[in-house]
Amino acid sequence: MIERGQVKHDSQNIYYRSTIGAAEAGSTLEIGITLKTKEDIRQVLLRIWREGQGEKLYPLATADDMGAEEKFYKGKIQLPESGCLVWYYFIITTVTGTKFYGNNPEQLGGVGELYDQAPPSYQITVYDAGAKTPDWFKH
């Protein structure tokens, strides 16, 4: 069974998530995860959830084969056309079972954790296209 330390996603690293922080509505986001294991990986899914829309599952494809034991899986998602919150985590199925990879217990983003059941989700804040930050807030 895949174990802690063999899986990595970092929501605050552009290698794993093409937009760090808030993302513009209607944009495309690339999200990836690294697996280091000799175990046969059957499927890696990205689970996306949005209030009022429910969940969608996106199969991730191997993007970079870094050797016999290390692989990078990634996929692209189209963000909604209006501002909202989108939540995600990963579902990893191997020959020995299913594990979940999600946000860390503190739910601060960054490097996550491996779980036996549905984990805390990562958040993507989607803002309306053309939205401007007020000058008073910038300082």
C-alpha atoms as one frame of an Amber mdcrd trajectory, in Angstrom:
protein
   0.000   0.000   0.000   1.200   3.483  -0.806   2.430   5.323   2.306   3.066
   8.800   3.642   6.195  10.273   2.084   5.524   8.578  -1.268   2.996  11.187
  -2.405   3.372  14.949  -2.796   1.283  17.903  -3.917   2.074  21.461  -2.852
  -0.650  24.014  -3.605   1.877  26.809  -3.008   4.381  25.541  -5.603   3.903
  26.353  -9.292   5.227  22.893 -10.242   2.102  21.334  -8.711  -0.480  24.087
  -9.335  -0.149  26.510 -12.238  -1.777  29.399 -10.363  -0.820  29.940  -6.750
  -3.477  31.734  -4.750  -6.652  33.082  -6.321  -7.375  32.328  -9.982  -9.411
  34.232 -12.557 -12.858  32.936 -13.501 -12.895  31.056 -16.802  -9.169  30.336
 -16.712  -7.553  26.917 -17.022  -5.617  25.508 -14.097  -3.078  22.674 -14.205
  -2.830  20.547 -11.088  -0.364  17.720 -10.469   0.822  15.178  -7.933   4.031
  13.124  -7.593   3.969   9.431  -6.637   7.116   7.541  -5.617   6.316   3.851
  -5.453   6.987   0.522  -7.121   3.342  -0.344  -6.621   1.098  -0.615  -9.683
  -0.967   2.581  -9.897  -4.385   1.823 -11.354  -5.777   5.359 -11.417  -5.186
   8.858 -10.072  -8.266  11.091  -9.929  -8.625  14.771  -9.104 -11.895  15.328
  -7.246 -13.301  18.837  -7.714 -16.281  20.140  -5.767 -18.221  23.396  -6.056
 -21.304  24.371  -4.066 -24.429  24.117  -6.158 -22.594  22.119  -8.819 -21.530
  19.029  -6.892 -18.438  17.003  -7.689 -16.544  16.143 -10.839 -13.798  13.550
 -11.140 -10.909  14.149 -13.545  -8.529  11.292 -14.399  -4.916  12.487 -14.286
  -2.360  11.312 -16.830   1.325  10.598 -16.364   3.138  13.759 -17.416   6.745
  13.141 -16.393   8.208   9.676 -15.923  11.069  10.338 -13.518  12.150   6.722
 -13.332  10.695   3.353 -12.501   9.475   4.453  -9.059   8.619   8.150  -9.487
   5.881   9.560 -11.689   4.200  12.951 -12.004   0.474  12.939 -12.785  -1.317
  16.084 -13.923  -4.486  17.371 -15.473  -6.184  20.586 -16.550  -9.446  21.929
 -15.217 -11.553  24.773 -16.532 -12.567  27.096 -13.708 -16.153  28.403 -13.456
 -17.126  31.570 -15.335 -17.973  33.481 -12.156 -16.329  33.968  -8.779 -16.734
  31.184  -6.233 -14.812  28.689  -4.117 -13.662  25.408  -5.660 -12.376  22.531
  -3.528 -10.146  19.614  -4.541  -8.256  16.536  -3.408  -6.748  13.435  -5.022
  -7.946   9.814  -5.090  -5.160   7.277  -5.697  -6.087   3.686  -6.545  -3.432
   0.974  -6.527  -3.631  -2.803  -6.766  -3.858  -2.953  -2.957  -6.524  -0.295
  -2.369  -7.448   3.377  -2.424  -5.848   6.310  -0.599  -6.717   9.995  -0.576
  -4.349  12.966  -0.635  -5.594  16.326   0.580  -4.837  19.426   2.550  -2.808
  19.182   5.761  -4.692  18.933   9.089  -4.142  22.663   9.721  -5.821  23.337
   6.326  -3.240  25.975   5.448  -2.476  24.751   1.918   1.007  23.843   0.812
   2.192  20.253   1.225  -0.681  17.937   2.090  -1.123  14.537   3.690  -2.146
  11.015   2.762  -5.435   9.765   4.258  -7.434   6.521   4.385 -10.706   8.385
   3.792 -11.942  11.638   2.259  -9.440  14.312   3.409  -9.697  18.045   4.052
  -9.817  19.693   0.630  -7.556  22.299  -0.900  -9.309  25.557  -1.791  -9.149
  27.567  -5.006 -10.591  31.067  -4.742 -12.007  31.995  -8.148 -12.456  35.732
  -8.732 -14.512  37.433 -11.424 -12.615  38.355 -14.587 -11.476  41.967 -14.546
 -11.924  42.352 -10.790  -9.716  45.074  -9.332  -8.310  45.172  -5.807  -9.168
  48.516  -4.140  -6.120  50.726  -3.564  -6.874  50.969   0.178  -6.626  47.180
   0.469  -3.257  46.942  -1.335  -1.450  48.797   1.435
